[in-house]
Amino acid sequence: MHPHEIPPGVQEVILPSGERALAYSTTPTTPPPPTPTAPSAQPIPAWAKTTALLAPTVGGGIGMAAVGLSTAAPGLIAMSHALWSAVALIATGGTAAAVLIGRVRARLGAAQRPMERPHITQHITATGLFGRANGTINHR
């Protein structure tokens, strides 16, 4: 009998007398473990490629922004001083204009005033939250 014709669980054994015989094996027959295969190269995920490409770009952009700000810093400082000066000038001019307009109105009002100004009083009464209001006007 050829070795490929032997059924599973049966072995060919050599007896002490030198004779060959077939015998059932007492140990369970398990197939031999598979031979480990060499790891195959797996594709790189898209998110990893995107991150790898964006990291130096973002870093370079931040670096260039820092260089630009350091170059522009003296001009930015001078511009902020000029803007604060403009704000102070506008505030001072507004205050001066308000004082000047108040004085001019006071002089014009004094020239146009009659000798005695009328005194007007109003008395308004209403009953309830949504009651109709009644009032009187008195000229003195």
Short mmCIF file of N, CA and C in Angstrom, two decimals:
data_model
loop_
_atom_site.label_atom_id
_atom_site.label_comp_id
_atom_site.label_asym_id
_atom_site.label_seq_id
_atom_site.Cartn_x
_atom_site.Cartn_y
_atom_site.Cartn_z
N MET A 1 0.85 -1.16 0.00
CA MET A 1 0.00 0.00 0.00
C MET A 1 0.90 1.23 0.00
N HIS A 2 0.52 2.17 -0.80
CA HIS A 2 1.28 3.41 -0.89
C HIS A 2 0.89 4.34 0.25
N PRO A 3 1.79 5.24 0.67
CA PRO A 3 1.49 6.13 1.79
C PRO A 3 0.29 7.04 1.55
N HIS A 4 0.02 7.42 0.30
CA HIS A 4 -1.11 8.31 0.05
C HIS A 4 -2.44 7.55 0.11
N GLU A 5 -2.40 6.22 0.15
CA GLU A 5 -3.62 5.42 0.22
C GLU A 5 -4.04 5.12 1.66
N ILE A 6 -3.21 5.45 2.63
CA ILE A 6 -3.51 5.16 4.04
C ILE A 6 -4.55 6.16 4.51
N PRO A 7 -5.68 5.67 5.14
CA PRO A 7 -6.72 6.58 5.62
C PRO A 7 -6.24 7.37 6.83
N PRO A 8 -6.90 8.50 7.14
CA PRO A 8 -6.49 9.28 8.30
C PRO A 8 -6.74 8.51 9.59
N GLY A 9 -5.86 8.71 10.55
CA GLY A 9 -5.97 8.03 11.83
C GLY A 9 -5.29 6.66 11.83
N VAL A 10 -4.71 6.25 10.71
CA VAL A 10 -4.02 4.95 10.60
C VAL A 10 -2.57 5.22 10.26
N GLN A 11 -1.66 4.48 10.92
CA GLN A 11 -0.23 4.65 10.68
C GLN A 11 0.41 3.31 10.27
N GLU A 12 1.48 3.43 9.58
CA GLU A 12 2.28 2.23 9.30
C GLU A 12 3.34 2.14 10.39
N VAL A 13 3.38 0.99 11.08
CA VAL A 13 4.33 0.80 12.18
C VAL A 13 5.20 -0.43 11.90
N ILE A 14 6.37 -0.42 12.49
CA ILE A 14 7.28 -1.58 12.38
C ILE A 14 7.25 -2.31 13.72
N LEU A 15 6.89 -3.55 13.68
CA LEU A 15 6.79 -4.37 14.88
C LEU A 15 8.19 -4.80 15.34
N PRO A 16 8.35 -5.31 16.60
CA PRO A 16 9.66 -5.73 17.08
C PRO A 16 10.26 -6.89 16.25
N SER A 17 9.42 -7.62 15.60
CA SER A 17 9.93 -8.71 14.78
C SER A 17 10.43 -8.21 13.44
N GLY A 18 10.24 -6.92 13.11
CA GLY A 18 10.70 -6.33 11.88
C GLY A 18 9.62 -6.28 10.83
N GLU A 19 8.47 -6.78 11.16
CA GLU A 19 7.36 -6.79 10.23
C GLU A 19 6.70 -5.41 10.19
N ARG A 20 6.15 -5.02 9.04
CA ARG A 20 5.41 -3.76 8.90
C ARG A 20 3.93 -4.06 8.99
N ALA A 21 3.21 -3.19 9.73
CA ALA A 21 1.77 -3.39 9.88
C ALA A 21 1.09 -2.03 9.98
N LEU A 22 -0.21 -2.01 9.73
CA LEU A 22 -1.00 -0.79 9.88
C LEU A 22 -1.65 -0.81 11.25
N ALA A 23 -1.69 0.32 11.91
CA ALA A 23 -2.27 0.39 13.23
C ALA A 23 -2.98 1.74 13.38
N TYR A 24 -4.05 1.72 14.22
CA TYR A 24 -4.74 2.98 14.52
C TYR A 24 -3.89 3.78 15.50
N SER A 25 -3.83 5.06 15.27
CA SER A 25 -3.04 5.90 16.18
C SER A 25 -3.90 6.29 17.38
N THR A 26 -3.27 6.40 18.53
CA THR A 26 -4.00 6.78 19.74
C THR A 26 -4.05 8.30 19.93
N THR A 27 -3.19 9.00 19.30
CA THR A 27 -3.22 10.46 19.41
C THR A 27 -4.07 11.01 18.26
N PRO A 28 -4.82 12.07 18.55
CA PRO A 28 -5.62 12.62 17.47
C PRO A 28 -4.71 13.20 16.39
N THR A 29 -5.08 12.97 15.18
CA THR A 29 -4.29 13.51 14.09
C THR A 29 -4.77 14.91 13.78
N THR A 30 -3.88 15.82 13.83
CA THR A 30 -4.20 17.21 13.50
C THR A 30 -3.35 17.58 12.31
N PRO A 31 -3.92 18.38 11.49
CA PRO A 31 -3.10 18.78 10.35
C PRO A 31 -1.93 19.62 10.84
N PRO A 32 -0.83 19.55 10.16
CA PRO A 32 0.33 20.34 10.60
C PRO A 32 -0.01 21.83 10.55
N PRO A 33 0.57 22.61 11.46
CA PRO A 33 0.26 24.05 11.46
C PRO A 33 0.71 24.66 10.14
N PRO A 34 -0.06 25.63 9.69
CA PRO A 34 0.32 26.26 8.42
C PRO A 34 1.64 27.00 8.58
N THR A 35 2.39 26.96 7.53
CA THR A 35 3.67 27.67 7.57
C THR A 35 3.40 29.17 7.52
N PRO A 36 4.06 29.92 8.36
CA PRO A 36 3.81 31.38 8.36
C PRO A 36 4.23 31.98 7.02
N THR A 37 3.38 32.83 6.55
CA THR A 37 3.68 33.51 5.29
C THR A 37 4.32 34.86 5.60
N ALA A 38 5.06 35.31 4.67
CA ALA A 38 5.72 36.61 4.83
C ALA A 38 4.65 37.70 4.84
N PRO A 39 4.76 38.70 5.74
CA PRO A 39 3.75 39.77 5.77
C PRO A 39 3.76 40.53 4.45
N SER A 40 2.57 40.77 3.96
CA SER A 40 2.47 41.51 2.71
C SER A 40 2.33 43.00 3.01
N ALA A 41 2.75 43.79 2.09
CA ALA A 41 2.68 45.24 2.26
C ALA A 41 1.22 45.68 2.13
N GLN A 42 0.75 46.46 3.11
CA GLN A 42 -0.62 46.94 3.07
C GLN A 42 -0.62 48.38 2.60
N PRO A 43 -1.69 48.79 1.92
CA PRO A 43 -1.72 50.17 1.43
C PRO A 43 -1.83 51.17 2.58
N ILE A 44 -1.29 52.34 2.36
CA ILE A 44 -1.33 53.40 3.37
C ILE A 44 -2.71 54.06 3.31
N PRO A 45 -3.37 54.24 4.48
CA PRO A 45 -4.70 54.86 4.47
C PRO A 45 -4.65 56.30 3.96
N ALA A 46 -5.76 56.74 3.40
CA ALA A 46 -5.83 58.09 2.82
C ALA A 46 -5.65 59.16 3.89
N TRP A 47 -6.20 58.96 5.10
CA TRP A 47 -6.06 59.98 6.15
C TRP A 47 -4.60 60.16 6.54
N ALA A 48 -3.82 59.05 6.49
CA ALA A 48 -2.40 59.16 6.85
C ALA A 48 -1.64 59.96 5.79
N LYS A 49 -1.99 59.73 4.52
CA LYS A 49 -1.34 60.49 3.44
C LYS A 49 -1.68 61.97 3.56
N THR A 50 -2.96 62.26 3.82
CA THR A 50 -3.38 63.66 3.93
C THR A 50 -2.68 64.35 5.10
N THR A 51 -2.61 63.67 6.23
CA THR A 51 -1.95 64.25 7.40
C THR A 51 -0.47 64.47 7.13
N ALA A 52 0.16 63.50 6.48
CA ALA A 52 1.59 63.63 6.19
C ALA A 52 1.86 64.77 5.23
N LEU A 53 0.93 65.03 4.32
CA LEU A 53 1.14 66.13 3.38
C LEU A 53 0.79 67.49 4.00
N LEU A 54 -0.19 67.51 4.90
CA LEU A 54 -0.61 68.78 5.48
C LEU A 54 0.31 69.27 6.60
N ALA A 55 0.94 68.37 7.32
CA ALA A 55 1.75 68.77 8.47
C ALA A 55 2.85 69.75 8.09
N PRO A 56 3.69 69.47 7.09
CA PRO A 56 4.72 70.46 6.76
C PRO A 56 4.15 71.74 6.16
N THR A 57 3.02 71.63 5.46
CA THR A 57 2.42 72.81 4.86
C THR A 57 1.91 73.76 5.95
N VAL A 58 1.21 73.21 6.92
CA VAL A 58 0.69 74.04 8.02
C VAL A 58 1.85 74.62 8.83
N GLY A 59 2.84 73.82 9.11
CA GLY A 59 4.01 74.31 9.85
C GLY A 59 4.72 75.42 9.11
N GLY A 60 4.87 75.24 7.80
CA GLY A 60 5.51 76.29 7.00
C GLY A 60 4.70 77.57 6.97
N GLY A 61 3.38 77.42 6.89
CA GLY A 61 2.51 78.61 6.90
C GLY A 61 2.60 79.36 8.20
N ILE A 62 2.63 78.64 9.31
CA ILE A 62 2.77 79.29 10.62
C ILE A 62 4.11 79.99 10.73
N GLY A 63 5.15 79.32 10.23
CA GLY A 63 6.49 79.93 10.26
C GLY A 63 6.55 81.21 9.43
N MET A 64 5.94 81.18 8.24
CA MET A 64 5.95 82.37 7.38
C MET A 64 5.12 83.49 8.01
N ALA A 65 4.03 83.14 8.67
CA ALA A 65 3.24 84.17 9.36
C ALA A 65 4.04 84.82 10.47
N ALA A 66 4.82 84.02 11.20
CA ALA A 66 5.65 84.58 12.26
C ALA A 66 6.70 85.52 11.70
N VAL A 67 7.32 85.13 10.59
CA VAL A 67 8.33 85.99 9.96
C VAL A 67 7.67 87.29 9.50
N GLY A 68 6.48 87.19 8.89
CA GLY A 68 5.78 88.38 8.42
C GLY A 68 5.41 89.32 9.54
N LEU A 69 4.91 88.76 10.66
CA LEU A 69 4.56 89.61 11.79
C LEU A 69 5.79 90.27 12.41
N SER A 70 6.89 89.53 12.48
CA SER A 70 8.09 90.14 13.06
C SER A 70 8.62 91.26 12.16
N THR A 71 8.43 91.11 10.85
CA THR A 71 8.86 92.16 9.93
C THR A 71 7.94 93.37 10.02
N ALA A 72 6.64 93.12 10.17
CA ALA A 72 5.67 94.20 10.17
C ALA A 72 5.45 94.83 11.54
N ALA A 73 6.04 94.28 12.58
CA ALA A 73 5.77 94.75 13.95
C ALA A 73 6.04 96.24 14.14
N PRO A 74 7.18 96.78 13.69
CA PRO A 74 7.39 98.23 13.91
C PRO A 74 6.32 99.08 13.23
N GLY A 75 5.93 98.70 12.02
CA GLY A 75 4.88 99.45 11.33
C GLY A 75 3.54 99.34 12.02
N LEU A 76 3.23 98.14 12.54
CA LEU A 76 1.97 97.94 13.26
C LEU A 76 1.93 98.76 14.54
N ILE A 77 3.05 98.84 15.22
CA ILE A 77 3.11 99.64 16.46
C ILE A 77 2.91 101.12 16.13
N ALA A 78 3.56 101.59 15.08
CA ALA A 78 3.40 103.00 14.69
C ALA A 78 1.96 103.28 14.27
N MET A 79 1.35 102.33 13.56
CA MET A 79 -0.03 102.52 13.12
C MET A 79 -0.98 102.56 14.31
N SER A 80 -0.73 101.73 15.31
CA SER A 80 -1.62 101.75 16.49
C SER A 80 -1.48 103.07 17.23
N HIS A 81 -0.27 103.62 17.31
CA HIS A 81 -0.09 104.94 17.95
C HIS A 81 -0.83 106.02 17.16
N ALA A 82 -0.76 105.94 15.83
CA ALA A 82 -1.45 106.93 15.01
C ALA A 82 -2.96 106.82 15.19
N LEU A 83 -3.48 105.60 15.26
CA LEU A 83 -4.92 105.43 15.44
C LEU A 83 -5.38 105.94 16.81
N TRP A 84 -4.60 105.68 17.86
CA TRP A 84 -4.98 106.20 19.18
C TRP A 84 -4.92 107.73 19.19
N SER A 85 -3.96 108.30 18.48
CA SER A 85 -3.89 109.77 18.39
C SER A 85 -5.12 110.31 17.67
N ALA A 86 -5.55 109.62 16.60
CA ALA A 86 -6.74 110.06 15.87
C ALA A 86 -7.98 109.97 16.76
N VAL A 87 -8.09 108.90 17.55
CA VAL A 87 -9.23 108.76 18.45
C VAL A 87 -9.23 109.88 19.49
N ALA A 88 -8.07 110.21 20.02
CA ALA A 88 -7.99 111.30 21.01
C ALA A 88 -8.35 112.64 20.37
N LEU A 89 -7.90 112.85 19.14
CA LEU A 89 -8.23 114.10 18.43
C LEU A 89 -9.73 114.21 18.18
N ILE A 90 -10.35 113.14 17.76
CA ILE A 90 -11.79 113.15 17.51
C ILE A 90 -12.55 113.41 18.81
N ALA A 91 -12.14 112.75 19.89
CA ALA A 91 -12.82 112.95 21.18
C ALA A 91 -12.68 114.39 21.65
N THR A 92 -11.48 114.95 21.53
CA THR A 92 -11.26 116.33 21.95
C THR A 92 -12.05 117.29 21.07
N GLY A 93 -12.05 117.05 19.76
CA GLY A 93 -12.81 117.91 18.84
C GLY A 93 -14.30 117.83 19.11
N GLY A 94 -14.81 116.65 19.41
CA GLY A 94 -16.23 116.49 19.71
C GLY A 94 -16.62 117.23 20.97
N THR A 95 -15.77 117.14 21.99
CA THR A 95 -16.05 117.83 23.24
C THR A 95 -16.01 119.35 23.03
N ALA A 96 -15.02 119.83 22.29
CA ALA A 96 -14.92 121.27 22.03
C ALA A 96 -16.11 121.75 21.22
N ALA A 97 -16.55 120.95 20.24
CA ALA A 97 -17.70 121.36 19.43
C ALA A 97 -18.96 121.42 20.29
N ALA A 98 -19.14 120.46 21.19
CA ALA A 98 -20.32 120.46 22.05
C ALA A 98 -20.33 121.69 22.96
N VAL A 99 -19.18 122.06 23.50
CA VAL A 99 -19.11 123.25 24.37
C VAL A 99 -19.40 124.50 23.56
N LEU A 100 -18.84 124.60 22.37
CA LEU A 100 -19.04 125.78 21.52
C LEU A 100 -20.51 125.91 21.12
N ILE A 101 -21.13 124.81 20.72
CA ILE A 101 -22.54 124.86 20.32
C ILE A 101 -23.42 125.24 21.52
N GLY A 102 -23.08 124.73 22.70
CA GLY A 102 -23.85 125.10 23.90
C GLY A 102 -23.77 126.58 24.20
N ARG A 103 -22.60 127.18 24.05
CA ARG A 103 -22.44 128.61 24.33
C ARG A 103 -23.20 129.46 23.31
N VAL A 104 -23.11 129.05 22.02
CA VAL A 104 -23.81 129.81 20.98
C VAL A 104 -25.31 129.75 21.20
N ARG A 105 -25.84 128.60 21.53
CA ARG A 105 -27.28 128.47 21.77
C ARG A 105 -27.71 129.29 22.99
N ALA A 106 -26.85 129.32 24.00
CA ALA A 106 -27.19 130.10 25.19
C ALA A 106 -27.28 131.58 24.85
N ARG A 107 -26.35 132.07 24.03
CA ARG A 107 -26.40 133.50 23.66
C ARG A 107 -27.60 133.81 22.79
N LEU A 108 -27.89 132.92 21.82
CA LEU A 108 -29.05 133.15 20.96
C LEU A 108 -30.34 133.04 21.74
N GLY A 109 -30.39 132.13 22.65
CA GLY A 109 -31.60 131.95 23.46
C GLY A 109 -31.85 133.13 24.37
N ALA A 110 -30.78 133.69 24.93
CA ALA A 110 -30.93 134.85 25.81
C ALA A 110 -31.41 136.07 25.03
N ALA A 111 -30.98 136.21 23.78
CA ALA A 111 -31.39 137.36 22.98
C ALA A 111 -32.85 137.23 22.54
N GLN A 112 -33.36 136.03 22.36
CA GLN A 112 -34.71 135.83 21.87
C GLN A 112 -35.73 135.62 22.97
N ARG A 113 -35.34 135.49 24.20
CA ARG A 113 -36.27 135.22 25.29
C ARG A 113 -37.13 136.43 25.60
N PRO A 114 -38.40 136.18 25.83
CA PRO A 114 -39.22 137.29 26.31
C PRO A 114 -38.90 137.53 27.78
N MET A 115 -39.47 138.58 28.29
CA MET A 115 -39.17 138.94 29.65
C MET A 115 -39.61 137.87 30.65
N GLU A 116 -40.77 137.28 30.41
CA GLU A 116 -41.26 136.29 31.35
C GLU A 116 -41.73 135.08 30.55
N ARG A 117 -41.33 133.90 30.95
CA ARG A 117 -41.73 132.69 30.26
C ARG A 117 -43.00 132.15 30.91
N PRO A 118 -43.91 131.62 30.12
CA PRO A 118 -45.12 131.06 30.72
C PRO A 118 -44.81 129.75 31.44
N HIS A 119 -45.59 129.49 32.46
CA HIS A 119 -45.42 128.27 33.23
C HIS A 119 -46.60 127.37 32.93
N ILE A 120 -46.35 126.17 32.43
CA ILE A 120 -47.42 125.26 32.03
C ILE A 120 -47.39 124.05 32.96
N THR A 121 -48.55 123.68 33.49
CA THR A 121 -48.65 122.48 34.31
C THR A 121 -49.72 121.58 33.72
N GLN A 122 -49.55 120.29 33.90
CA GLN A 122 -50.52 119.31 33.42
C GLN A 122 -50.91 118.41 34.57
N HIS A 123 -52.20 118.08 34.65
CA HIS A 123 -52.69 117.13 35.63
C HIS A 123 -53.41 116.03 34.86
N ILE A 124 -52.89 114.81 34.93
CA ILE A 124 -53.47 113.69 34.18
C ILE A 124 -53.85 112.62 35.18
N THR A 125 -55.07 112.09 35.04
CA THR A 125 -55.54 111.02 35.93
C THR A 125 -56.10 109.90 35.07
N ALA A 126 -55.95 108.68 35.58
CA ALA A 126 -56.51 107.51 34.90
C ALA A 126 -56.92 106.53 35.98
N THR A 127 -58.02 105.82 35.75
CA THR A 127 -58.47 104.82 36.72
C THR A 127 -58.25 103.44 36.14
N GLY A 128 -57.66 102.56 36.92
CA GLY A 128 -57.42 101.18 36.47
C GLY A 128 -56.21 101.08 35.53
N LEU A 129 -55.91 99.83 35.21
CA LEU A 129 -54.74 99.59 34.37
C LEU A 129 -54.97 100.07 32.94
N PHE A 130 -56.16 99.80 32.39
CA PHE A 130 -56.46 100.20 31.02
C PHE A 130 -57.54 101.26 30.97
N GLY A 131 -57.65 102.05 32.03
CA GLY A 131 -58.68 103.09 32.07
C GLY A 131 -58.31 104.26 31.18
N ARG A 132 -59.33 105.03 30.78
CA ARG A 132 -59.10 106.18 29.92
C ARG A 132 -58.54 107.33 30.74
N ALA A 133 -57.52 107.99 30.18
CA ALA A 133 -56.86 109.08 30.90
C ALA A 133 -57.56 110.39 30.60
N ASN A 134 -57.68 111.23 31.62
CA ASN A 134 -58.23 112.59 31.49
C ASN A 134 -57.18 113.55 32.02
N GLY A 135 -57.08 114.70 31.41
CA GLY A 135 -56.10 115.65 31.89
C GLY A 135 -56.52 117.08 31.65
N THR A 136 -55.82 117.99 32.35
CA THR A 136 -56.05 119.44 32.19
C THR A 136 -54.70 120.11 32.01
N ILE A 137 -54.69 121.15 31.24
CA ILE A 137 -53.47 121.92 31.01
C ILE A 137 -53.73 123.33 31.55
N ASN A 138 -52.83 123.85 32.38
CA ASN A 138 -52.98 125.18 32.97
C ASN A 138 -51.82 126.05 32.51
N HIS A 139 -52.17 127.22 31.98
CA HIS A 139 -51.16 128.22 31.59
C HIS A 139 -51.13 129.30 32.67
N ARG A 140 -50.02 129.58 33.21
CA ARG A 140 -49.89 130.62 34.22
C ARG A 140 -48.90 131.66 33.79
#
